[in-house]
Amino acid sequence: MRQEILTGVERRRRRSDAEKRSILAEVGVNGARVADVARRHDLTRQHIYQWRAESR
């Protein structure tokens, strides 16, 4: 199990729009499911679904 400790005042990781688009582009490539991509980037599936809805 991998853990990352965020220090300082900011407790949430901020992703740029470019990072979000890059992560969204991975879904479906070579059969990658939303859950697979989310796990690989230490996100929840809901993040990806929310970003997808916001990008429309």
PDB file of C-alpha atoms in Angstrom, residues 5-52:
ATOM      1  CA  ILE A   5       1.872  12.584   3.280  1.00  0.00           C
ATOM      2  CA  LEU A   6       0.866  16.120   2.412  1.00  0.00           C
ATOM      3  CA  THR A   7       2.466  18.688   4.669  1.00  0.00           C
ATOM      4  CA  GLY A   8       1.685  22.321   5.221  1.00  0.00           C
ATOM      5  CA  VAL A   9      -1.609  24.177   5.233  1.00  0.00           C
ATOM      6  CA  GLU A  10      -2.885  22.697   1.964  1.00  0.00           C
ATOM      7  CA  ARG A  11      -4.291  19.210   2.545  1.00  0.00           C
ATOM      8  CA  ARG A  12      -5.727  18.563  -0.898  1.00  0.00           C
ATOM      9  CA  ARG A  13      -3.771  18.040  -4.045  1.00  0.00           C
ATOM     10  CA  ARG A  14      -4.594  20.579  -6.747  1.00  0.00           C
ATOM     11  CA  ARG A  15      -4.570  19.371 -10.336  1.00  0.00           C
ATOM     12  CA  SER A  16      -4.201  21.713 -13.278  1.00  0.00           C
ATOM     13  CA  ASP A  17      -6.665  21.578 -16.157  1.00  0.00           C
ATOM     14  CA  ALA A  18      -3.950  20.009 -18.306  1.00  0.00           C
ATOM     15  CA  GLU A  19      -3.398  17.234 -15.740  1.00  0.00           C
ATOM     16  CA  LYS A  20      -7.139  16.585 -15.560  1.00  0.00           C
ATOM     17  CA  ARG A  21      -7.404  16.340 -19.355  1.00  0.00           C
ATOM     18  CA  SER A  22      -4.443  13.973 -19.456  1.00  0.00           C
ATOM     19  CA  ILE A  23      -6.010  11.703 -16.827  1.00  0.00           C
ATOM     20  CA  LEU A  24      -9.393  11.776 -18.584  1.00  0.00           C
ATOM     21  CA  ALA A  25      -7.713  10.827 -21.865  1.00  0.00           C
ATOM     22  CA  GLU A  26      -6.416   7.601 -20.293  1.00  0.00           C
ATOM     23  CA  VAL A  27      -9.925   6.222 -19.723  1.00  0.00           C
ATOM     24  CA  GLY A  28     -10.779   3.710 -22.423  1.00  0.00           C
ATOM     25  CA  VAL A  29      -7.273   3.448 -23.851  1.00  0.00           C
ATOM     26  CA  ASN A  30      -6.358  -0.227 -24.166  1.00  0.00           C
ATOM     27  CA  GLY A  31      -9.497  -1.123 -22.212  1.00  0.00           C
ATOM     28  CA  ALA A  32      -8.610   0.939 -19.138  1.00  0.00           C
ATOM     29  CA  ARG A  33     -11.626   1.418 -16.908  1.00  0.00           C
ATOM     30  CA  VAL A  34     -12.384   4.490 -14.806  1.00  0.00           C
ATOM     31  CA  ALA A  35     -11.547   2.549 -11.643  1.00  0.00           C
ATOM     32  CA  ASP A  36      -8.159   1.499 -13.060  1.00  0.00           C
ATOM     33  CA  VAL A  37      -7.200   5.043 -14.021  1.00  0.00           C
ATOM     34  CA  ALA A  38      -8.412   6.456 -10.704  1.00  0.00           C
ATOM     35  CA  ARG A  39      -6.396   3.912  -8.739  1.00  0.00           C
ATOM     36  CA  ARG A  40      -3.274   4.596 -10.811  1.00  0.00           C
ATOM     37  CA  HIS A  41      -3.488   8.343 -10.044  1.00  0.00           C
ATOM     38  CA  ASP A  42      -4.593   7.967  -6.411  1.00  0.00           C
ATOM     39  CA  LEU A  43      -8.064   9.402  -7.091  1.00  0.00           C
ATOM     40  CA  THR A  44     -11.612   8.272  -6.570  1.00  0.00           C
ATOM     41  CA  ARG A  45     -13.828   7.335  -9.509  1.00  0.00           C
ATOM     42  CA  GLN A  46     -16.029  10.290  -8.587  1.00  0.00           C
ATOM     43  CA  HIS A  47     -13.201  12.719  -9.367  1.00  0.00           C
ATOM     44  CA  ILE A  48     -13.014  11.407 -12.909  1.00  0.00           C
ATOM     45  CA  TYR A  49     -16.793  11.435 -13.388  1.00  0.00           C
ATOM     46  CA  GLN A  50     -16.961  14.996 -12.027  1.00  0.00           C
ATOM     47  CA  TRP A  51     -14.124  16.233 -14.254  1.00  0.00           C
ATOM     48  CA  ARG A  52     -15.776  14.574 -17.256  1.00  0.00           C
TER      49      ARG A  52
END
